[in-house]
Amino acid sequence: MAAPLRVLVTGAAGQIGYSLVLQIAKGDVFGADQPVVLVLLDIPPMAAVLEGVQFELTDCALTTLRGVEAVTDEKSAFTNIDYAFLVGAMPRKEGMERKDLLAANVRIFKSQGKALADFSKPTTKVIVVGNPANTNAFIAAKYAAGKIPARNFSAMTRLDHNRATAQVALKSGVTIGDVKNVIIWGNHSSTQFPDVKHAKVNKGGSETDAYSAVGDSAWLQGPFISLVQKRGAAIIERRKLSSAMSAAKAACDHIRNWHVGTPAGEWVSMAVPSDGSYGIPEGLIFSFPVTVEGGEWKIVQGLDLDDFAKAKIAATTKELEEERDEALAACADSKQ
Ligand code: NAX
């Protein structure tokens, strides 16, 4: 059996963490033959809860789980890890302005970026789930630069990708496995652009495009887009809590594809540092269609974008540029 991978989950006392740690521990991400050591980080007031999660993981008696460490300091958390799931973030509190929320998160991700540089490996790979995920990933990458390449940083738009795939399957009357290559462009926010122009659906034994399979262009260009963009809010309204089970599953899908690759002819959506593809400013953490081989992602090139798509992509790019600039200003203000 391979040597264990050291996998960090931050915010591990939270609700996404509770679903996520089990999936990683039982082999859903790295495989049934790959042992893991889980490192759980949360803030000191959550130490007892974290210990409870640690106890439960031990009690799962999993053959793939070779150890669980529950910690509340960054040095212990980030030392020698192979993968980091950065889930913990400052939630929006009543009366908090967007700008205050961004500044609070910039402090967290600046500190964690430095901890990655100081204590992690040059090969460590990072997924940021905590919101604003794209911009938090941008800040963490900035402060880990020099030690860890920017391309090892990503933010999660896989939940949006999975939501879009599921809606196309439902509307086409096929199963999830029959739908591939939807795309989420841009930010993990309501400006994201869920695009099915290049998606393929296997219907009745033959492969067709999603527009033909769904048979309702007006729905795909209107209600479908808002449904995916606002799905998180719809879940909060009903559950009185934000998405957790589906978010944890998506984080596992994201890292599994990064670790083992994407199937031939298929891509997934990942927010990664732009290399200028599709005119997106270099360095912005932007959700693109990507394929993965040998642990390296590649942005899918050469997809045609019509004027509708270009306008949607421009809007989400503008939002990300604004967030990036506000975050950089907050970095300059913060002394830590
Ligand atoms: P919870 O509030 O249940 O848990 C968050 C945990 O993070 C708490 O235990 C908290 O103590 C901890 N935390 C706060 N600051 C920390 C720090 N500096 N270091 C370590 N831990 C810290 O939130 P949960 O529902 O689990 O959501 C976590 C994050 O995921 C939120 O920012 C949320 O907005 C974001 N989401 C992102 C999604 C995505 O698709 N990218 C979807 C789901 C989710 O909404």
Short mmCIF file of C-alpha atoms and ligand atoms in Angstrom, two decimals:
data_model
loop_
_atom_site.label_atom_id
_atom_site.label_comp_id
_atom_site.label_asym_id
_atom_site.label_seq_id
_atom_site.Cartn_x
_atom_site.Cartn_y
_atom_site.Cartn_z
CA MET A 1 0.00 0.00 0.00
CA ALA A 2 1.12 3.57 -0.74
CA ALA A 3 2.39 5.89 2.02
CA PRO A 4 -0.47 7.86 3.62
CA LEU A 5 -1.39 11.26 2.19
CA ARG A 6 -1.64 14.06 4.75
CA VAL A 7 -4.89 15.89 4.10
CA LEU A 8 -5.93 19.08 5.86
CA VAL A 9 -9.55 20.18 6.27
CA THR A 10 -10.05 23.66 7.74
CA GLY A 11 -13.37 24.61 9.31
CA ALA A 12 -13.63 20.92 10.20
CA ALA A 13 -16.01 21.60 13.09
CA GLY A 14 -18.49 23.18 10.67
CA GLN A 15 -21.33 21.63 8.68
CA ILE A 16 -19.52 21.04 5.37
CA GLY A 17 -16.56 19.66 7.34
CA TYR A 18 -18.78 17.09 9.04
CA SER A 19 -19.81 15.54 5.69
CA LEU A 20 -16.46 16.06 4.00
CA VAL A 21 -14.15 14.34 6.48
CA LEU A 22 -16.00 11.02 6.25
CA GLN A 23 -15.89 10.98 2.45
CA ILE A 24 -12.13 11.65 2.44
CA ALA A 25 -11.50 9.15 5.24
CA LYS A 26 -13.33 6.28 3.54
CA GLY A 27 -11.54 6.54 0.22
CA ASP A 28 -14.06 8.45 -1.92
CA VAL A 29 -11.39 10.96 -2.97
CA PHE A 30 -8.02 9.23 -3.11
CA GLY A 31 -9.21 5.66 -3.56
CA ALA A 32 -9.66 2.53 -1.48
CA ASP A 33 -5.93 1.68 -1.75
CA GLN A 34 -4.63 5.06 -0.63
CA PRO A 35 -4.36 5.56 3.14
CA VAL A 36 -4.82 9.07 4.52
CA VAL A 37 -4.02 10.97 7.69
CA LEU A 38 -6.63 13.66 8.31
CA VAL A 39 -5.64 16.93 9.92
CA LEU A 40 -8.63 18.90 11.21
CA LEU A 41 -8.25 22.63 11.88
CA ASP A 42 -10.76 24.99 13.45
CA ILE A 43 -10.57 28.05 15.68
CA PRO A 44 -9.80 27.57 19.42
CA PRO A 45 -13.43 28.09 20.63
CA MET A 46 -14.38 25.04 18.50
CA ALA A 47 -11.71 22.74 19.99
CA ALA A 48 -14.21 20.53 21.85
CA VAL A 49 -16.46 20.14 18.80
CA LEU A 50 -13.40 19.29 16.73
CA GLU A 51 -12.44 16.62 19.25
CA GLY A 52 -15.95 15.18 18.96
CA VAL A 53 -15.50 14.90 15.18
CA GLN A 54 -12.10 13.27 15.76
CA PHE A 55 -13.69 10.71 18.11
CA GLU A 56 -16.40 9.89 15.57
CA LEU A 57 -13.88 9.41 12.77
CA THR A 58 -11.93 7.01 14.97
CA ASP A 59 -15.15 5.15 15.74
CA CYS A 60 -15.84 4.70 12.01
CA ALA A 61 -13.02 2.09 12.09
CA LEU A 62 -11.97 2.79 8.51
CA THR A 63 -9.12 0.81 6.95
CA THR A 64 -8.00 3.81 4.84
CA LEU A 65 -7.77 6.20 7.79
CA ARG A 66 -4.32 6.06 9.41
CA GLY A 67 -4.69 8.91 11.86
CA VAL A 68 -6.74 11.97 12.81
CA GLU A 69 -5.16 15.09 14.27
CA ALA A 70 -7.43 17.82 15.66
CA VAL A 71 -5.58 21.14 15.93
CA THR A 72 -6.29 24.83 16.42
CA ASP A 73 -2.99 26.38 15.28
CA GLU A 74 -1.82 26.91 11.72
CA LYS A 75 1.70 25.52 12.15
CA SER A 76 0.44 22.08 13.23
CA ALA A 77 -2.27 22.20 10.57
CA PHE A 78 -0.20 23.12 7.52
CA THR A 79 3.01 21.16 8.23
CA ASN A 80 3.86 18.68 5.43
CA ILE A 81 0.37 18.37 4.02
CA ASP A 82 -0.26 17.01 0.52
CA TYR A 83 -3.75 18.46 0.05
CA ALA A 84 -5.62 21.30 1.75
CA PHE A 85 -9.39 21.69 1.74
CA LEU A 86 -9.79 25.29 2.92
CA VAL A 87 -13.41 25.30 4.04
CA GLY A 88 -13.30 27.48 7.16
CA ALA A 89 -14.15 31.12 6.58
CA MET A 90 -15.76 34.05 8.33
CA PRO A 91 -19.54 33.85 7.84
CA ARG A 92 -21.58 36.93 7.06
CA LYS A 93 -23.03 38.30 10.29
CA GLU A 94 -26.05 40.54 10.60
CA GLY A 95 -25.28 44.12 9.69
CA MET A 96 -21.96 43.18 8.10
CA GLU A 97 -21.15 44.95 4.84
CA ARG A 98 -19.77 42.94 1.92
CA LYS A 99 -16.55 44.90 2.25
CA ASP A 100 -16.16 43.95 5.95
CA LEU A 101 -16.76 40.31 5.11
CA LEU A 102 -14.13 40.44 2.38
CA ALA A 103 -11.62 42.11 4.71
CA ALA A 104 -12.21 39.50 7.45
CA ASN A 105 -11.64 36.69 4.97
CA VAL A 106 -8.60 38.34 3.44
CA ARG A 107 -7.01 38.22 6.90
CA ILE A 108 -7.72 34.50 7.23
CA PHE A 109 -6.48 33.57 3.75
CA LYS A 110 -3.43 35.83 3.93
CA SER A 111 -2.41 34.07 7.13
CA GLN A 112 -3.13 30.61 5.67
CA GLY A 113 -1.22 31.49 2.46
CA LYS A 114 1.80 32.36 4.60
CA ALA A 115 1.38 29.15 6.62
CA LEU A 116 1.30 27.16 3.36
CA ALA A 117 4.57 28.83 2.32
CA ASP A 118 6.18 28.28 5.71
CA PHE A 119 5.09 24.74 6.55
CA SER A 120 3.64 22.91 3.52
CA LYS A 121 5.30 21.23 0.53
CA PRO A 122 5.98 22.89 -2.84
CA THR A 123 3.66 20.23 -4.28
CA THR A 124 0.73 20.85 -1.91
CA LYS A 125 -2.56 21.29 -3.77
CA VAL A 126 -5.30 23.55 -2.45
CA ILE A 127 -9.05 23.82 -2.95
CA VAL A 128 -10.76 26.85 -1.41
CA VAL A 129 -14.42 26.31 -0.52
CA GLY A 130 -14.87 29.15 2.02
CA ASN A 131 -16.48 32.22 0.46
CA PRO A 132 -15.72 34.43 -1.37
CA ALA A 133 -13.94 31.32 -2.66
CA ASN A 134 -12.27 32.64 -5.86
CA THR A 135 -10.86 35.72 -4.18
CA ASN A 136 -9.82 33.84 -1.04
CA ALA A 137 -7.87 31.45 -3.29
CA PHE A 138 -6.26 34.43 -5.05
CA ILE A 139 -5.07 35.82 -1.71
CA ALA A 140 -3.80 32.47 -0.38
CA ALA A 141 -1.86 31.93 -3.65
CA LYS A 142 -0.38 35.41 -3.43
CA TYR A 143 1.04 34.80 0.05
CA ALA A 144 2.25 31.27 -0.72
CA ALA A 145 4.05 32.42 -3.91
CA GLY A 146 7.75 31.59 -4.08
CA LYS A 147 7.14 28.27 -2.36
CA ILE A 148 3.97 26.88 -3.97
CA PRO A 149 3.10 27.66 -7.60
CA ALA A 150 -0.16 29.54 -8.26
CA ARG A 151 -1.44 26.63 -10.37
CA ASN A 152 -1.68 24.54 -7.17
CA PHE A 153 -4.48 26.85 -5.97
CA SER A 154 -8.09 26.45 -7.00
CA ALA A 155 -11.55 27.46 -5.84
CA MET A 156 -14.65 25.31 -5.91
CA THR A 157 -17.30 25.78 -8.60
CA ARG A 158 -17.92 22.04 -8.82
CA LEU A 159 -21.12 22.32 -6.79
CA ASP A 160 -22.48 24.72 -9.43
CA HIS A 161 -21.24 22.34 -12.15
CA ASN A 162 -23.00 19.40 -10.49
CA ARG A 163 -26.18 21.43 -10.05
CA ALA A 164 -26.17 22.33 -13.75
CA THR A 165 -25.54 18.72 -14.78
CA ALA A 166 -28.39 17.47 -12.58
CA GLN A 167 -30.85 20.02 -13.98
CA VAL A 168 -30.00 19.15 -17.59
CA ALA A 169 -30.42 15.45 -16.79
CA LEU A 170 -33.81 16.03 -15.13
CA LYS A 171 -35.10 18.21 -17.97
CA SER A 172 -33.85 15.79 -20.67
CA GLY A 173 -35.28 12.74 -18.89
CA VAL A 174 -31.90 10.97 -18.70
CA THR A 175 -29.60 9.91 -15.86
CA ILE A 176 -26.69 11.98 -14.52
CA GLY A 177 -24.16 9.69 -16.22
CA ASP A 178 -25.72 10.60 -19.59
CA VAL A 179 -24.79 14.30 -19.29
CA LYS A 180 -21.27 15.65 -19.68
CA ASN A 181 -19.33 18.84 -20.35
CA VAL A 182 -21.50 21.56 -18.83
CA ILE A 183 -19.38 24.59 -17.91
CA ILE A 184 -19.42 27.09 -15.07
CA TRP A 185 -17.58 30.25 -16.10
CA GLY A 186 -16.28 32.81 -13.60
CA ASN A 187 -17.06 33.45 -9.99
CA HIS A 188 -18.74 31.19 -7.43
CA SER A 189 -21.44 33.82 -6.95
CA SER A 190 -24.69 34.81 -8.60
CA THR A 191 -22.77 36.27 -11.58
CA GLN A 192 -21.43 32.83 -12.56
CA PHE A 193 -22.38 31.70 -16.05
CA PRO A 194 -23.69 28.12 -16.26
CA ASP A 195 -23.22 27.28 -19.97
CA VAL A 196 -24.53 24.15 -21.67
CA LYS A 197 -23.80 25.18 -25.26
CA HIS A 198 -20.98 22.61 -25.47
CA ALA A 199 -22.57 19.96 -23.23
CA LYS A 200 -23.43 16.51 -24.57
CA VAL A 201 -26.36 14.30 -23.63
CA ASN A 202 -26.72 10.60 -24.33
CA LYS A 203 -30.39 10.23 -25.13
CA GLY A 204 -31.90 7.02 -26.42
CA GLY A 205 -28.48 5.55 -27.12
CA SER A 206 -27.10 8.39 -29.25
CA GLU A 207 -25.12 11.47 -28.25
CA THR A 208 -26.71 14.82 -28.92
CA ASP A 209 -26.16 18.42 -27.78
CA ALA A 210 -27.88 19.64 -24.63
CA TYR A 211 -30.05 22.16 -26.50
CA SER A 212 -31.60 19.38 -28.63
CA ALA A 213 -31.92 17.02 -25.65
CA VAL A 214 -33.67 19.61 -23.47
CA GLY A 215 -35.70 21.01 -26.40
CA ASP A 216 -36.32 24.35 -24.69
CA SER A 217 -33.75 27.07 -25.55
CA ALA A 218 -35.72 29.75 -23.71
CA TRP A 219 -35.47 27.72 -20.49
CA LEU A 220 -31.74 27.11 -20.98
CA GLN A 221 -31.03 30.80 -21.56
CA GLY A 222 -33.21 32.06 -18.70
CA PRO A 223 -34.75 30.03 -15.83
CA PHE A 224 -32.01 27.37 -15.94
CA ILE A 225 -29.26 29.95 -15.48
CA SER A 226 -31.01 31.66 -12.56
CA LEU A 227 -31.89 28.31 -10.98
CA VAL A 228 -28.21 27.30 -10.86
CA GLN A 229 -27.04 30.78 -9.82
CA LYS A 230 -29.57 30.97 -6.99
CA ARG A 231 -29.68 27.33 -5.89
CA GLY A 232 -27.68 28.08 -2.74
CA ALA A 233 -30.23 30.69 -1.64
CA ALA A 234 -33.13 28.32 -2.41
CA ILE A 235 -31.56 25.70 -0.11
CA ILE A 236 -31.01 28.20 2.72
CA GLU A 237 -34.65 29.27 2.42
CA ARG A 238 -35.84 25.71 2.89
CA ARG A 239 -33.24 24.13 5.16
CA LYS A 240 -32.48 27.32 7.13
CA LEU A 241 -28.87 26.23 6.65
CA SER A 242 -26.60 26.47 3.63
CA SER A 243 -25.73 23.54 1.36
CA ALA A 244 -23.44 21.16 3.19
CA MET A 245 -23.87 17.56 1.98
CA SER A 246 -23.80 18.59 -1.71
CA ALA A 247 -20.93 21.04 -1.10
CA ALA A 248 -18.84 18.36 0.59
CA LYS A 249 -19.56 15.89 -2.24
CA ALA A 250 -18.54 18.53 -4.81
CA ALA A 251 -15.26 19.26 -2.99
CA CYS A 252 -14.50 15.53 -3.13
CA ASP A 253 -15.34 15.38 -6.86
CA HIS A 254 -13.03 18.36 -7.47
CA ILE A 255 -10.02 16.88 -5.70
CA ARG A 256 -10.65 13.36 -7.00
CA ASN A 257 -10.52 14.61 -10.59
CA TRP A 258 -7.40 16.67 -9.83
CA HIS A 259 -5.74 13.63 -8.23
CA VAL A 260 -6.76 10.85 -10.63
CA GLY A 261 -7.64 12.81 -13.79
CA THR A 262 -10.74 13.40 -15.92
CA PRO A 263 -12.19 10.68 -18.19
CA ALA A 264 -11.31 10.86 -21.92
CA GLY A 265 -13.52 13.36 -23.75
CA GLU A 266 -14.81 14.95 -20.54
CA TRP A 267 -14.05 18.14 -18.73
CA VAL A 268 -15.06 19.57 -15.34
CA SER A 269 -15.32 23.11 -14.00
CA MET A 270 -12.59 24.35 -11.67
CA ALA A 271 -11.73 27.92 -10.70
CA VAL A 272 -7.99 28.18 -11.46
CA PRO A 273 -5.55 31.04 -12.13
CA SER A 274 -6.23 32.39 -15.61
CA ASP A 275 -3.41 32.19 -18.15
CA GLY A 276 -5.22 34.71 -20.35
CA SER A 277 -7.43 32.08 -22.03
CA TYR A 278 -10.72 33.45 -23.42
CA GLY A 279 -9.45 36.98 -22.69
CA ILE A 280 -9.71 36.56 -18.89
CA PRO A 281 -7.07 38.70 -17.11
CA GLU A 282 -4.04 36.66 -16.13
CA GLY A 283 -3.92 35.53 -12.50
CA LEU A 284 -7.64 35.96 -11.78
CA ILE A 285 -9.01 32.78 -10.15
CA PHE A 286 -11.70 32.07 -12.71
CA SER A 287 -13.85 29.01 -13.29
CA PHE A 288 -13.04 27.36 -16.63
CA PRO A 289 -13.65 23.98 -18.26
CA VAL A 290 -10.54 21.93 -17.47
CA THR A 291 -9.18 18.49 -18.20
CA VAL A 292 -6.70 16.82 -15.85
CA GLU A 293 -3.91 14.38 -16.65
CA GLY A 294 -1.07 13.30 -14.37
CA GLY A 295 -2.26 15.67 -11.63
CA GLU A 296 -2.02 18.74 -13.91
CA TRP A 297 -5.08 20.67 -15.10
CA LYS A 298 -5.35 22.26 -18.54
CA ILE A 299 -7.93 24.84 -19.60
CA VAL A 300 -9.98 23.52 -22.54
CA GLN A 301 -9.15 25.71 -25.53
CA GLY A 302 -10.98 26.81 -28.65
CA LEU A 303 -14.63 26.73 -27.51
CA ASP A 304 -16.80 29.15 -29.51
CA LEU A 305 -18.48 31.83 -27.44
CA ASP A 306 -21.50 33.65 -28.87
CA ASP A 307 -22.45 37.22 -27.90
CA PHE A 308 -24.77 35.96 -25.14
CA ALA A 309 -21.93 33.97 -23.54
CA LYS A 310 -19.44 36.81 -24.00
CA ALA A 311 -21.72 39.27 -22.16
CA LYS A 312 -22.25 36.85 -19.25
CA ILE A 313 -18.53 36.13 -19.00
CA ALA A 314 -17.74 39.86 -19.08
CA ALA A 315 -20.10 40.47 -16.13
CA THR A 316 -18.58 37.78 -13.91
CA THR A 317 -15.05 38.89 -14.89
CA LYS A 318 -15.85 42.45 -13.85
CA GLU A 319 -17.12 41.26 -10.47
CA LEU A 320 -13.99 39.19 -9.88
CA GLU A 321 -11.72 42.09 -10.82
CA GLU A 322 -13.55 44.31 -8.33
CA GLU A 323 -13.30 41.67 -5.59
CA ARG A 324 -9.60 41.19 -6.33
CA ASP A 325 -8.94 44.94 -6.11
CA GLU A 326 -10.90 45.27 -2.84
CA ALA A 327 -9.04 42.28 -1.41
CA LEU A 328 -5.67 43.70 -2.39
CA ALA A 329 -6.61 46.99 -0.74
CA ALA A 330 -7.66 45.10 2.41
CA CYS A 331 -4.31 43.22 2.36
CA ALA A 332 -2.44 46.49 2.27
CA ASP A 333 -4.51 47.74 5.27
CA SER A 334 -4.06 44.60 7.37
CA LYS A 335 -0.89 44.54 9.49
CA GLN A 336 -0.89 40.76 10.16
P1 NAX B 1 -19.93 26.59 9.11
O1 NAX B 1 -20.11 27.96 9.70
O2 NAX B 1 -20.82 25.48 9.51
O3 NAX B 1 -18.42 26.13 9.38
C1 NAX B 1 -17.33 26.94 9.16
C2 NAX B 1 -16.27 26.55 10.16
O4 NAX B 1 -15.09 27.29 9.87
C3 NAX B 1 -16.66 26.88 11.61
O5 NAX B 1 -16.49 25.74 12.42
C4 NAX B 1 -15.68 27.99 11.99
O6 NAX B 1 -15.33 27.98 13.36
C5 NAX B 1 -14.49 27.66 11.09
N1 NAX B 1 -13.54 28.73 10.89
C6 NAX B 1 -13.76 30.07 10.85
N2 NAX B 1 -12.60 30.73 10.71
C7 NAX B 1 -11.62 29.80 10.67
C8 NAX B 1 -10.21 29.86 10.55
N3 NAX B 1 -9.58 31.03 10.44
N4 NAX B 1 -9.52 28.71 10.55
C9 NAX B 1 -10.13 27.52 10.67
N5 NAX B 1 -11.48 27.40 10.79
C10 NAX B 1 -12.20 28.52 10.79
O7 NAX B 1 -19.95 26.83 7.53
P2 NAX B 1 -20.15 25.77 6.36
O8 NAX B 1 -21.56 25.62 6.05
O9 NAX B 1 -19.35 24.56 6.68
O10 NAX B 1 -19.50 26.58 5.14
C11 NAX B 1 -18.12 26.86 5.08
C12 NAX B 1 -17.81 27.82 3.95
O11 NAX B 1 -18.17 27.24 2.67
C13 NAX B 1 -18.59 29.14 4.02
O12 NAX B 1 -17.71 30.20 3.72
C14 NAX B 1 -19.60 29.00 2.90
O13 NAX B 1 -20.01 30.25 2.39
C15 NAX B 1 -18.81 28.22 1.88
N6 NAX B 1 -19.55 27.54 0.81
C16 NAX B 1 -18.97 27.51 -0.41
C17 NAX B 1 -19.53 26.81 -1.48
C18 NAX B 1 -18.86 26.76 -2.80
O14 NAX B 1 -19.47 26.20 -3.71
N7 NAX B 1 -17.65 27.30 -3.02
C19 NAX B 1 -20.85 26.15 -1.31
C20 NAX B 1 -21.20 25.84 0.09
C21 NAX B 1 -20.83 26.89 1.10
O15 NAX B 1 -21.82 27.86 1.12
#
